[in-house]
Amino acid sequence: MDGICLDHNATTPPLPAVVQAVADCMSRCWANASSSHAPGQQARQRLAAARSSVARLLGCRPAEIVFTSGATEANHAALLGALGREPGRDRLVLGAVEHAGVMRLAQRLQDEGVRVDLIPVRGDGALDLEAARALMGADVALVSVLAANNETGVLMPLGELAALAHGCGAPLHTDATQWTGKLPFRFQDCGADLVSLSAHKLHGPKGVGALLVRQGLQWPALLAGSQERGRRGGTENLPGIAGFAAAAEALLAGPPLAERAAATAALRDALERELLARLPGTRVYGAACPRLPNTSYLRFGTLPAELVLARLERVGLVAAAGSACSSGGSQPSHVLLAMGVPRDEALCAVRLSLGATATRAEVGRVVARLGDALGPLLAEAARTACPPPDTHWRAP
Ligand code: PMP
């Protein structure tokens, strides 16, 4: 049976052009881009060309890109860089459903005495903008909210958040790791002053990403050094960056992202519609909100996610119980808990995230396999939950 990956929010397969760019760079352009000799200059030119490609994809100036080791590093640079920049601005305002890496960093900072406030979400997964407004103030160092939640796929209102943050003189940072590559994105128009992203979510290599820093904004380096114009020390990962650029070029050369997103959303909607019809008790989280086109976060009755995932693997489907960065334990998703979902229900949630090459036929196969794998379990669960009719009924 052919395997179908339904976990493209965890990572995406590198395109052949990406693999080739990485290999080519490693074998033919391995000089240090900071060296002044000819091979170094060649590496520097390749770095500049890669920066231009990535800038074109992201609608930013090449000089606004600081290449990093990925989104985790970029998020750290954004949050840690905000502290101590301006006297009196020492409070962070973050979304309550940020990526696991940001939530952990926020906890660490709080333990060290930094004031961190979380903007709650509503039951449907949307950010509570009224609560966000109430958290603004002249002491805010940074407002940081995910552009698109990695579990529910729910999109966050960046324009409104930018107005709120800027209204109190604070910069807005957004982690757009799940957004970029799936939906059109232009740094110049998104409202945020800082953006994190990662190449491996858009068919590039792992271990490379970027922090976009709006022109004119001075942002302290997380890693000291002279590279990236003093904004990120460490010899540039040129093979990774060249692979990132190859992924950007491929996206730019393909059909417009808005068109692809609409096609993927139609597949995702068909998947949900058919699962809801076939498997009673299926519930989709965040469905009432604008969402990433490929993401479906759901539960099948009260079947525990662990059981569902094991059964899916038996029929050649791989999926996840939420974020790959926080899975591996049996903890319920902090995203669902923040939405007010009870703990035992949250432990049943499974994320299905379609890939860019998904087709209608593939969705049909997914529904059939899911139906076969889970239908009997759901029927059994329903039977044991409702006691059978009393066969020992006696006439009064
Ligand atoms: N932010 C979000 C929203 C993510 O989905 C991920 C990857 N799971 C990250 C950050 C971390 O990215 P990286 O692997 O590049 O550090």
mmCIF file of C-alpha atoms and ligand atoms in Angstrom:
data_model
loop_
_atom_site.group_PDB
_atom_site.id
_atom_site.type_symbol
_atom_site.label_atom_id
_atom_site.label_comp_id
_atom_site.label_asym_id
_atom_site.label_seq_id
_atom_site.Cartn_x
_atom_site.Cartn_y
_atom_site.Cartn_z
ATOM 1 C CA MET A 1 0.000 0.000 0.000
ATOM 2 C CA ASP A 2 1.395 3.388 -0.936
ATOM 3 C CA GLY A 3 2.115 5.700 1.993
ATOM 4 C CA ILE A 4 0.427 9.091 2.147
ATOM 5 C CA CYS A 5 1.925 11.871 4.244
ATOM 6 C CA LEU A 6 -0.651 14.045 5.984
ATOM 7 C CA ASP A 7 1.917 15.844 8.107
ATOM 8 C CA HIS A 8 3.183 18.645 5.886
ATOM 9 C CA ASN A 9 2.968 21.232 8.655
ATOM 10 C CA ALA A 10 5.789 19.358 10.407
ATOM 11 C CA THR A 11 8.026 19.596 7.368
ATOM 12 C CA THR A 12 7.950 19.287 3.571
ATOM 13 C CA PRO A 13 10.068 17.186 1.202
ATOM 14 C CA PRO A 14 12.944 19.151 -0.357
ATOM 15 C CA LEU A 15 12.444 19.680 -4.086
ATOM 16 C CA PRO A 16 14.985 18.059 -6.449
ATOM 17 C CA ALA A 17 16.191 21.562 -7.392
ATOM 18 C CA VAL A 18 16.807 22.231 -3.694
ATOM 19 C CA VAL A 19 18.821 19.048 -3.229
ATOM 20 C CA GLN A 20 20.830 19.922 -6.317
ATOM 21 C CA ALA A 21 21.511 23.486 -5.155
ATOM 22 C CA VAL A 22 22.687 22.271 -1.736
ATOM 23 C CA ALA A 23 24.931 19.582 -3.248
ATOM 24 C CA ASP A 24 26.309 21.927 -5.872
ATOM 25 C CA CYS A 25 27.152 24.545 -3.291
ATOM 26 C CA MET A 26 28.835 22.002 -1.024
ATOM 27 C CA SER A 27 30.972 20.591 -3.798
ATOM 28 C CA ARG A 28 31.701 23.665 -5.909
ATOM 29 C CA CYS A 29 31.151 26.763 -3.789
ATOM 30 C CA TRP A 30 32.339 25.845 -0.331
ATOM 31 C CA ALA A 31 34.498 28.866 0.421
ATOM 32 C CA ASN A 32 33.709 31.134 3.344
ATOM 33 C CA ALA A 33 31.572 34.004 2.053
ATOM 34 C CA SER A 34 33.524 36.409 4.276
ATOM 35 C CA SER A 35 36.923 35.491 2.769
ATOM 36 C CA SER A 36 38.485 38.159 0.602
ATOM 37 C CA HIS A 37 40.088 35.777 -1.948
ATOM 38 C CA ALA A 38 38.439 34.864 -5.256
ATOM 39 C CA PRO A 39 36.617 31.704 -4.068
ATOM 40 C CA GLY A 40 35.316 33.713 -1.104
ATOM 41 C CA GLN A 41 34.028 36.393 -3.450
ATOM 42 C CA GLN A 42 32.322 33.735 -5.519
ATOM 43 C CA ALA A 43 30.601 32.434 -2.401
ATOM 44 C CA ARG A 44 29.617 36.002 -1.501
ATOM 45 C CA GLN A 45 28.051 36.471 -4.936
ATOM 46 C CA ARG A 46 26.101 33.268 -4.522
ATOM 47 C CA LEU A 47 24.895 34.470 -1.131
ATOM 48 C CA ALA A 48 23.765 37.789 -2.650
ATOM 49 C CA ALA A 49 21.921 36.015 -5.461
ATOM 50 C CA ALA A 50 20.192 33.726 -2.962
ATOM 51 C CA ARG A 51 19.196 36.707 -0.835
ATOM 52 C CA SER A 52 17.587 38.357 -3.877
ATOM 53 C CA SER A 53 15.565 35.215 -4.686
ATOM 54 C CA VAL A 54 14.282 34.893 -1.128
ATOM 55 C CA ALA A 55 13.498 38.649 -1.044
ATOM 56 C CA ARG A 56 11.424 38.330 -4.218
ATOM 57 C CA LEU A 57 9.382 35.523 -2.705
ATOM 58 C CA LEU A 58 8.787 37.431 0.534
ATOM 59 C CA GLY A 59 8.152 40.875 -0.900
ATOM 60 C CA CYS A 60 10.967 42.490 1.055
ATOM 61 C CA ARG A 61 14.271 44.218 0.366
ATOM 62 C CA PRO A 62 17.298 41.889 0.260
ATOM 63 C CA ALA A 63 18.871 43.962 3.054
ATOM 64 C CA GLU A 64 15.867 43.235 5.294
ATOM 65 C CA ILE A 65 16.755 39.513 5.407
ATOM 66 C CA VAL A 66 18.890 38.128 8.215
ATOM 67 C CA PHE A 67 19.543 34.453 7.501
ATOM 68 C CA THR A 68 19.306 32.245 10.589
ATOM 69 C CA SER A 69 19.368 28.550 11.434
ATOM 70 C CA GLY A 70 15.579 28.449 11.222
ATOM 71 C CA ALA A 71 12.455 29.926 12.727
ATOM 72 C CA THR A 72 13.312 28.918 16.287
ATOM 73 C CA GLU A 73 16.445 31.056 16.205
ATOM 74 C CA ALA A 74 14.595 33.901 14.487
ATOM 75 C CA ASN A 75 11.906 33.809 17.195
ATOM 76 C CA HIS A 76 14.576 33.921 19.896
ATOM 77 C CA ALA A 77 16.274 36.861 18.155
ATOM 78 C CA ALA A 78 12.953 38.726 18.017
ATOM 79 C CA LEU A 79 11.884 38.160 21.622
ATOM 80 C CA LEU A 80 15.275 38.456 23.294
ATOM 81 C CA GLY A 81 16.266 41.398 21.103
ATOM 82 C CA ALA A 82 13.195 43.319 22.274
ATOM 83 C CA LEU A 83 14.271 43.290 25.897
ATOM 84 C CA GLY A 84 16.584 46.106 26.957
ATOM 85 C CA ARG A 85 16.250 48.049 23.699
ATOM 86 C CA GLU A 86 14.409 50.981 25.235
ATOM 87 C CA PRO A 87 14.277 51.997 28.868
ATOM 88 C CA GLY A 88 10.819 51.459 30.345
ATOM 89 C CA ARG A 89 9.788 48.957 27.683
ATOM 90 C CA ASP A 90 10.191 45.609 29.385
ATOM 91 C CA ARG A 91 6.920 43.730 28.873
ATOM 92 C CA LEU A 92 6.226 41.167 26.153
ATOM 93 C CA VAL A 93 2.726 40.634 24.795
ATOM 94 C CA LEU A 94 2.398 37.266 23.048
ATOM 95 C CA GLY A 95 -0.439 35.209 21.629
ATOM 96 C CA ALA A 96 -1.631 32.405 23.908
ATOM 97 C CA VAL A 97 -1.333 29.854 21.093
ATOM 98 C CA GLU A 98 2.239 30.540 19.946
ATOM 99 C CA HIS A 99 4.533 27.802 18.718
ATOM 100 C CA ALA A 100 5.852 25.482 21.437
ATOM 101 C CA GLY A 101 9.376 26.973 21.157
ATOM 102 C CA VAL A 102 8.067 30.473 21.850
ATOM 103 C CA MET A 103 5.865 29.286 24.726
ATOM 104 C CA ARG A 104 8.876 27.648 26.334
ATOM 105 C CA LEU A 105 11.039 30.713 25.861
ATOM 106 C CA ALA A 106 8.261 32.865 27.327
ATOM 107 C CA GLN A 107 8.074 30.571 30.357
ATOM 108 C CA ARG A 108 11.841 30.786 30.816
ATOM 109 C CA LEU A 109 11.762 34.579 30.593
ATOM 110 C CA GLN A 110 8.888 34.730 33.065
ATOM 111 C CA ASP A 111 10.852 32.536 35.474
ATOM 112 C CA GLU A 112 13.690 35.048 35.162
ATOM 113 C CA GLY A 113 11.333 37.887 36.112
ATOM 114 C CA VAL A 114 10.326 39.254 32.684
ATOM 115 C CA ARG A 115 6.683 40.312 32.485
ATOM 116 C CA VAL A 116 4.884 38.364 29.765
ATOM 117 C CA ASP A 117 1.188 38.744 28.982
ATOM 118 C CA LEU A 118 -0.711 36.340 26.750
ATOM 119 C CA ILE A 119 -3.485 37.421 24.399
ATOM 120 C CA PRO A 120 -6.256 34.830 24.770
ATOM 121 C CA VAL A 121 -8.063 33.159 21.900
ATOM 122 C CA ARG A 122 -11.793 32.575 21.596
ATOM 123 C CA GLY A 123 -13.430 29.157 21.439
ATOM 124 C CA ASP A 124 -13.191 29.155 17.649
ATOM 125 C CA GLY A 125 -9.421 29.722 17.747
ATOM 126 C CA ALA A 126 -9.476 33.384 16.684
ATOM 127 C CA LEU A 127 -7.389 35.855 18.638
ATOM 128 C CA ASP A 128 -9.372 37.997 21.083
ATOM 129 C CA LEU A 129 -8.628 41.479 19.747
ATOM 130 C CA GLU A 130 -10.452 43.244 22.584
ATOM 131 C CA ALA A 131 -8.234 41.451 25.083
ATOM 132 C CA ALA A 132 -5.206 42.377 22.950
ATOM 133 C CA ARG A 133 -6.222 46.033 23.039
ATOM 134 C CA ALA A 134 -6.458 45.928 26.838
ATOM 135 C CA LEU A 135 -2.896 44.570 27.076
ATOM 136 C CA MET A 136 -1.264 47.414 25.129
ATOM 137 C CA GLY A 137 0.698 50.077 26.995
ATOM 138 C CA ALA A 138 3.768 52.301 26.972
ATOM 139 C CA ASP A 139 5.794 49.548 28.692
ATOM 140 C CA VAL A 140 5.367 47.010 25.867
ATOM 141 C CA ALA A 141 8.708 46.014 24.325
ATOM 142 C CA LEU A 142 7.244 43.726 21.647
ATOM 143 C CA VAL A 143 3.958 42.266 20.495
ATOM 144 C CA SER A 144 4.528 38.836 18.984
ATOM 145 C CA VAL A 145 1.801 36.674 17.448
ATOM 146 C CA LEU A 146 1.908 33.714 15.053
ATOM 147 C CA ALA A 147 0.697 34.599 11.552
ATOM 148 C CA ALA A 148 -0.965 31.197 11.193
ATOM 149 C CA ASN A 149 -1.315 28.668 13.956
ATOM 150 C CA ASN A 150 0.614 25.501 13.203
ATOM 151 C CA GLU A 151 -2.041 23.224 14.741
ATOM 152 C CA THR A 152 -5.451 24.679 13.852
ATOM 153 C CA GLY A 153 -4.168 26.656 10.858
ATOM 154 C CA VAL A 154 -6.185 29.679 12.073
ATOM 155 C CA LEU A 155 -4.876 32.950 10.633
ATOM 156 C CA MET A 156 -4.209 35.833 12.989
ATOM 157 C CA PRO A 157 -5.285 39.448 12.282
ATOM 158 C CA LEU A 158 -1.855 40.969 11.586
ATOM 159 C CA GLY A 159 -3.178 44.307 10.296
ATOM 160 C CA GLU A 160 -5.220 44.948 13.440
ATOM 161 C CA LEU A 161 -2.382 43.777 15.671
ATOM 162 C CA ALA A 162 0.057 46.092 13.890
ATOM 163 C CA ALA A 163 -2.294 49.024 14.519
ATOM 164 C CA LEU A 164 -2.545 48.111 18.214
ATOM 165 C CA ALA A 165 1.205 47.576 18.671
ATOM 166 C CA HIS A 166 2.196 50.684 16.756
ATOM 167 C CA GLY A 167 -0.463 52.659 18.628
ATOM 168 C CA CYS A 168 1.530 52.135 21.796
ATOM 169 C CA GLY A 169 4.904 52.539 20.105
ATOM 170 C CA ALA A 170 5.853 48.846 20.145
ATOM 171 C CA PRO A 171 7.069 46.779 17.170
ATOM 172 C CA LEU A 172 5.073 43.778 15.965
ATOM 173 C CA HIS A 173 6.799 40.448 15.367
ATOM 174 C CA THR A 174 5.075 37.562 13.657
ATOM 175 C CA ASP A 175 6.137 33.966 13.214
ATOM 176 C CA ALA A 176 5.011 33.365 9.630
ATOM 177 C CA THR A 177 6.633 29.924 9.378
ATOM 178 C CA GLN A 178 3.391 28.149 8.457
ATOM 179 C CA TRP A 179 2.038 30.972 6.299
ATOM 180 C CA THR A 180 4.910 31.466 3.883
ATOM 181 C CA GLY A 181 4.801 29.084 0.946
ATOM 182 C CA LYS A 182 1.108 28.306 1.522
ATOM 183 C CA LEU A 183 -0.492 31.735 1.119
ATOM 184 C CA PRO A 184 0.657 34.922 -0.622
ATOM 185 C CA PHE A 185 2.898 36.953 1.664
ATOM 186 C CA ARG A 186 4.539 40.338 1.282
ATOM 187 C CA PHE A 187 6.628 41.676 4.138
ATOM 188 C CA GLN A 188 6.060 45.194 2.901
ATOM 189 C CA ASP A 189 2.278 44.845 3.285
ATOM 190 C CA CYS A 190 1.874 42.518 6.274
ATOM 191 C CA GLY A 191 2.103 45.162 8.998
ATOM 192 C CA ALA A 192 4.763 43.376 11.043
ATOM 193 C CA ASP A 193 8.190 44.884 11.693
ATOM 194 C CA LEU A 194 9.859 41.514 12.236
ATOM 195 C CA VAL A 195 9.005 38.169 10.662
ATOM 196 C CA SER A 196 10.348 34.676 11.357
ATOM 197 C CA LEU A 197 10.265 31.887 8.839
ATOM 198 C CA SER A 198 11.838 28.568 7.985
ATOM 199 C CA ALA A 199 12.962 27.043 4.681
ATOM 200 C CA HIS A 200 11.949 23.456 5.445
ATOM 201 C CA LYS A 201 8.252 24.336 5.553
ATOM 202 C CA LEU A 202 8.375 25.426 1.919
ATOM 203 C CA HIS A 203 10.323 22.530 0.397
ATOM 204 C CA GLY A 204 13.740 23.912 1.322
ATOM 205 C CA PRO A 205 16.402 22.376 3.560
ATOM 206 C CA LYS A 206 16.213 22.079 7.337
ATOM 207 C CA GLY A 207 18.442 24.232 9.521
ATOM 208 C CA VAL A 208 17.972 27.462 7.616
ATOM 209 C CA GLY A 209 15.468 30.280 7.883
ATOM 210 C CA ALA A 210 15.318 34.009 8.290
ATOM 211 C CA LEU A 211 14.370 36.914 10.463
ATOM 212 C CA LEU A 212 13.065 39.795 8.363
ATOM 213 C CA VAL A 213 13.799 43.162 9.964
ATOM 214 C CA ARG A 214 12.053 46.222 8.602
ATOM 215 C CA GLN A 215 14.434 48.715 7.040
ATOM 216 C CA GLY A 216 15.524 51.340 9.555
ATOM 217 C CA LEU A 217 14.708 49.220 12.611
ATOM 218 C CA GLN A 218 17.832 48.586 14.683
ATOM 219 C CA TRP A 219 17.571 45.122 16.183
ATOM 220 C CA PRO A 220 20.200 43.628 18.502
ATOM 221 C CA ALA A 221 21.959 40.492 17.251
ATOM 222 C CA LEU A 222 21.245 37.259 19.105
ATOM 223 C CA LEU A 223 24.635 35.892 18.014
ATOM 224 C CA ALA A 224 27.460 38.414 17.967
ATOM 225 C CA GLY A 225 29.696 38.519 14.906
ATOM 226 C CA SER A 226 30.253 40.452 11.716
ATOM 227 C CA GLN A 227 28.179 38.342 9.301
ATOM 228 C CA GLU A 228 24.801 39.473 8.019
ATOM 229 C CA ARG A 229 26.010 43.050 8.498
ATOM 230 C CA GLY A 230 26.573 42.456 12.195
ATOM 231 C CA ARG A 231 23.018 41.217 12.714
ATOM 232 C CA ARG A 232 23.811 37.491 13.010
ATOM 233 C CA GLY A 233 27.256 36.137 13.706
ATOM 234 C CA GLY A 234 28.464 32.786 12.407
ATOM 235 C CA THR A 235 29.729 31.661 9.001
ATOM 236 C CA GLU A 236 26.770 31.701 6.656
ATOM 237 C CA ASN A 237 25.228 28.306 5.901
ATOM 238 C CA LEU A 238 25.649 28.869 2.180
ATOM 239 C CA PRO A 239 24.440 25.420 1.032
ATOM 240 C CA GLY A 240 21.317 25.809 3.171
ATOM 241 C CA ILE A 241 20.742 29.352 1.964
ATOM 242 C CA ALA A 242 21.234 28.286 -1.670
ATOM 243 C CA GLY A 243 18.662 25.522 -1.091
ATOM 244 C CA PHE A 244 16.288 28.044 0.493
ATOM 245 C CA ALA A 245 16.708 30.235 -2.610
ATOM 246 C CA ALA A 246 16.044 27.278 -4.924
ATOM 247 C CA ALA A 247 12.791 26.610 -3.048
ATOM 248 C CA ALA A 248 11.862 30.294 -3.370
ATOM 249 C CA GLU A 249 12.627 30.254 -7.103
ATOM 250 C CA ALA A 250 10.467 27.163 -7.590
ATOM 251 C CA LEU A 251 7.536 28.821 -5.813
ATOM 252 C CA LEU A 252 7.982 31.966 -7.894
ATOM 253 C CA ALA A 253 8.102 29.963 -11.129
ATOM 254 C CA GLY A 254 4.933 27.970 -10.362
ATOM 255 C CA PRO A 255 1.271 29.019 -10.469
ATOM 256 C CA PRO A 256 0.376 32.003 -8.262
ATOM 257 C CA LEU A 257 0.153 31.057 -4.586
ATOM 258 C CA ALA A 258 -3.418 32.376 -4.296
ATOM 259 C CA GLU A 259 -4.480 29.934 -7.010
ATOM 260 C CA ARG A 260 -2.685 27.014 -5.392
ATOM 261 C CA ALA A 261 -4.107 27.911 -2.001
ATOM 262 C CA ALA A 262 -7.665 27.898 -3.381
ATOM 263 C CA ALA A 263 -7.113 24.465 -4.952
ATOM 264 C CA THR A 264 -5.654 23.049 -1.727
ATOM 265 C CA ALA A 265 -8.470 24.549 0.366
ATOM 266 C CA ALA A 266 -11.022 22.854 -1.911
ATOM 267 C CA LEU A 267 -9.299 19.493 -1.283
ATOM 268 C CA ARG A 268 -9.149 20.105 2.464
ATOM 269 C CA ASP A 269 -12.841 21.060 2.523
ATOM 270 C CA ALA A 270 -13.741 17.908 0.587
ATOM 271 C CA LEU A 271 -11.682 15.835 3.021
ATOM 272 C CA GLU A 272 -13.490 17.332 6.020
ATOM 273 C CA ARG A 273 -16.922 17.082 4.409
ATOM 274 C CA GLU A 274 -16.451 13.410 3.573
ATOM 275 C CA LEU A 275 -14.982 12.526 6.951
ATOM 276 C CA LEU A 276 -17.841 14.267 8.757
ATOM 277 C CA ALA A 277 -20.342 12.314 6.631
ATOM 278 C CA ARG A 278 -18.613 8.975 7.008
ATOM 279 C CA LEU A 279 -17.408 9.009 10.613
ATOM 280 C CA PRO A 280 -20.030 10.117 13.141
ATOM 281 C CA GLY A 281 -18.658 12.138 16.032
ATOM 282 C CA THR A 282 -15.979 13.845 13.927
ATOM 283 C CA ARG A 283 -15.375 17.445 14.979
ATOM 284 C CA VAL A 284 -13.131 20.011 13.269
ATOM 285 C CA TYR A 285 -11.399 22.707 15.318
ATOM 286 C CA GLY A 286 -11.030 26.260 14.017
ATOM 287 C CA ALA A 287 -13.277 25.593 10.999
ATOM 288 C CA ALA A 288 -15.259 28.800 11.458
ATOM 289 C CA CYS A 289 -12.142 30.984 11.054
ATOM 290 C CA PRO A 290 -9.993 31.817 8.050
ATOM 291 C CA ARG A 291 -7.405 29.032 8.039
ATOM 292 C CA LEU A 292 -4.346 27.772 6.216
ATOM 293 C CA PRO A 293 -5.645 25.997 3.114
ATOM 294 C CA ASN A 294 -4.006 22.637 3.869
ATOM 295 C CA THR A 295 -4.714 22.207 7.567
ATOM 296 C CA SER A 296 -7.417 20.246 9.314
ATOM 297 C CA TYR A 297 -7.355 19.757 13.077
ATOM 298 C CA LEU A 298 -9.975 17.278 14.198
ATOM 299 C CA ARG A 299 -11.021 14.545 16.518
ATOM 300 C CA PHE A 300 -12.890 11.358 15.776
ATOM 301 C CA GLY A 301 -15.434 10.946 18.541
ATOM 302 C CA THR A 302 -13.568 10.191 21.726
ATOM 303 C CA LEU A 303 -10.886 7.998 20.154
ATOM 304 C CA PRO A 304 -7.525 8.952 21.713
ATOM 305 C CA ALA A 305 -5.093 10.518 19.225
ATOM 306 C CA GLU A 306 -2.455 7.905 20.022
ATOM 307 C CA LEU A 307 -4.815 5.098 18.990
ATOM 308 C CA VAL A 308 -5.958 6.954 15.870
ATOM 309 C CA LEU A 309 -2.385 7.635 14.723
ATOM 310 C CA ALA A 310 -1.345 4.016 15.272
ATOM 311 C CA ARG A 311 -4.337 2.777 13.245
ATOM 312 C CA LEU A 312 -3.630 5.286 10.494
ATOM 313 C CA GLU A 313 -0.019 4.151 10.193
ATOM 314 C CA ARG A 314 -1.229 0.583 9.691
ATOM 315 C CA VAL A 315 -3.102 1.756 6.592
ATOM 316 C CA GLY A 316 -0.239 3.856 5.267
ATOM 317 C CA LEU A 317 -1.283 7.280 6.531
ATOM 318 C CA VAL A 318 1.055 9.430 8.608
ATOM 319 C CA ALA A 319 -0.361 12.333 10.581
ATOM 320 C CA ALA A 320 0.313 14.071 13.891
ATOM 321 C CA ALA A 321 -1.329 14.830 17.197
ATOM 322 C CA GLY A 322 -0.589 18.539 16.802
ATOM 323 C CA SER A 323 2.802 20.203 16.616
ATOM 324 C CA ALA A 324 5.821 17.982 15.923
ATOM 325 C CA CYS A 325 7.767 20.264 18.270
ATOM 326 C CA SER A 326 5.590 19.436 21.266
ATOM 327 C CA SER A 327 4.454 15.905 20.440
ATOM 328 C CA GLY A 328 6.217 12.883 21.777
ATOM 329 C CA GLY A 329 4.416 13.106 25.084
ATOM 330 C CA SER A 330 0.830 12.576 26.031
ATOM 331 C CA GLN A 331 0.231 16.214 26.896
ATOM 332 C CA PRO A 332 -2.849 17.838 25.420
ATOM 333 C CA SER A 333 -2.281 20.672 22.958
ATOM 334 C CA HIS A 334 -1.882 24.072 24.657
ATOM 335 C CA VAL A 335 -3.649 25.536 21.616
ATOM 336 C CA LEU A 336 -6.817 23.522 22.245
ATOM 337 C CA LEU A 337 -6.678 24.140 25.993
ATOM 338 C CA ALA A 338 -6.438 27.885 25.278
ATOM 339 C CA MET A 339 -9.566 27.514 23.111
ATOM 340 C CA GLY A 340 -11.375 26.044 26.121
ATOM 341 C CA VAL A 341 -11.417 22.459 24.843
ATOM 342 C CA PRO A 342 -11.555 20.016 27.793
ATOM 343 C CA ARG A 343 -8.334 18.124 28.448
ATOM 344 C CA ASP A 344 -9.667 14.643 27.668
ATOM 345 C CA GLU A 345 -11.161 15.886 24.415
ATOM 346 C CA ALA A 346 -7.904 17.655 23.491
ATOM 347 C CA LEU A 347 -6.082 14.334 23.861
ATOM 348 C CA CYS A 348 -8.140 13.063 20.906
ATOM 349 C CA ALA A 349 -7.062 15.776 18.439
ATOM 350 C CA VAL A 350 -5.253 14.796 15.256
ATOM 351 C CA ARG A 351 -3.812 17.185 12.688
ATOM 352 C CA LEU A 352 -4.029 16.342 8.993
ATOM 353 C CA SER A 353 -1.960 18.683 6.825
ATOM 354 C CA LEU A 354 -2.035 18.192 3.057
ATOM 355 C CA GLY A 355 0.983 18.585 0.806
ATOM 356 C CA ALA A 356 1.335 20.793 -2.233
ATOM 357 C CA THR A 357 0.953 17.811 -4.573
ATOM 358 C CA ALA A 358 -2.270 16.465 -3.019
ATOM 359 C CA THR A 359 -4.982 15.495 -5.504
ATOM 360 C CA ARG A 360 -8.696 14.717 -5.383
ATOM 361 C CA ALA A 361 -7.904 11.025 -5.933
ATOM 362 C CA GLU A 362 -5.502 11.048 -2.988
ATOM 363 C CA VAL A 363 -8.126 12.669 -0.756
ATOM 364 C CA GLY A 364 -10.536 9.904 -1.804
ATOM 365 C CA ARG A 365 -7.994 7.268 -0.773
ATOM 366 C CA VAL A 366 -7.405 9.030 2.548
ATOM 367 C CA VAL A 367 -11.153 9.094 3.322
ATOM 368 C CA ALA A 368 -11.562 5.425 2.388
ATOM 369 C CA ARG A 369 -8.625 4.320 4.518
ATOM 370 C CA LEU A 370 -9.609 6.507 7.466
ATOM 371 C CA GLY A 371 -13.162 5.232 7.217
ATOM 372 C CA ASP A 372 -12.056 1.594 7.170
ATOM 373 C CA ALA A 373 -9.534 2.087 9.965
ATOM 374 C CA LEU A 374 -11.695 4.109 12.343
ATOM 375 C CA GLY A 375 -15.291 3.201 11.454
ATOM 376 C CA PRO A 376 -15.327 -0.078 13.444
ATOM 377 C CA LEU A 377 -13.611 1.601 16.430
ATOM 378 C CA LEU A 378 -16.199 4.375 16.472
ATOM 379 C CA ALA A 379 -19.041 1.878 16.178
ATOM 380 C CA GLU A 380 -17.598 -0.126 19.059
ATOM 381 C CA ALA A 381 -17.144 3.037 21.154
ATOM 382 C CA ALA A 382 -20.754 4.029 20.474
ATOM 383 C CA ARG A 383 -21.993 0.575 21.441
ATOM 384 C CA THR A 384 -20.136 0.499 24.758
ATOM 385 C CA ALA A 385 -21.056 4.115 25.595
ATOM 386 C CA CYS A 386 -24.842 3.478 25.290
ATOM 387 C CA PRO A 387 -26.003 0.430 27.197
ATOM 388 C CA PRO A 388 -27.869 -1.974 24.920
ATOM 389 C CA PRO A 389 -31.651 -2.156 25.348
ATOM 390 C CA ASP A 390 -32.640 -4.033 28.490
ATOM 391 C CA THR A 391 -33.266 -7.571 27.310
ATOM 392 C CA HIS A 392 -34.429 -8.602 30.767
ATOM 393 C CA TRP A 393 -37.456 -6.378 30.630
ATOM 394 C CA ARG A 394 -40.361 -7.876 32.422
ATOM 395 C CA ALA A 395 -43.946 -6.848 32.275
ATOM 396 C CA PRO A 396 -44.849 -4.852 35.358
HETATM 397 N N1 PMP B 1 7.317 28.275 14.265
HETATM 398 C C1 PMP B 1 6.338 27.529 13.731
HETATM 399 C C2 PMP B 1 4.968 28.113 13.589
HETATM 400 C C3 PMP B 1 6.592 26.232 13.315
HETATM 401 O O1 PMP B 1 5.617 25.498 12.793
HETATM 402 C C4 PMP B 1 7.914 25.722 13.445
HETATM 403 C C5 PMP B 1 8.236 24.309 13.004
HETATM 404 N N2 PMP B 1 7.475 23.332 13.622
HETATM 405 C C6 PMP B 1 8.889 26.530 14.014
HETATM 406 C C7 PMP B 1 8.559 27.795 14.403
HETATM 407 C C8 PMP B 1 10.305 26.038 14.180
HETATM 408 O O2 PMP B 1 10.964 26.142 12.969
HETATM 409 P P1 PMP B 1 12.453 25.577 12.773
HETATM 410 O O3 PMP B 1 12.284 24.104 12.644
HETATM 411 O O4 PMP B 1 12.941 26.211 11.516
HETATM 412 O O5 PMP B 1 13.244 26.002 13.945
#
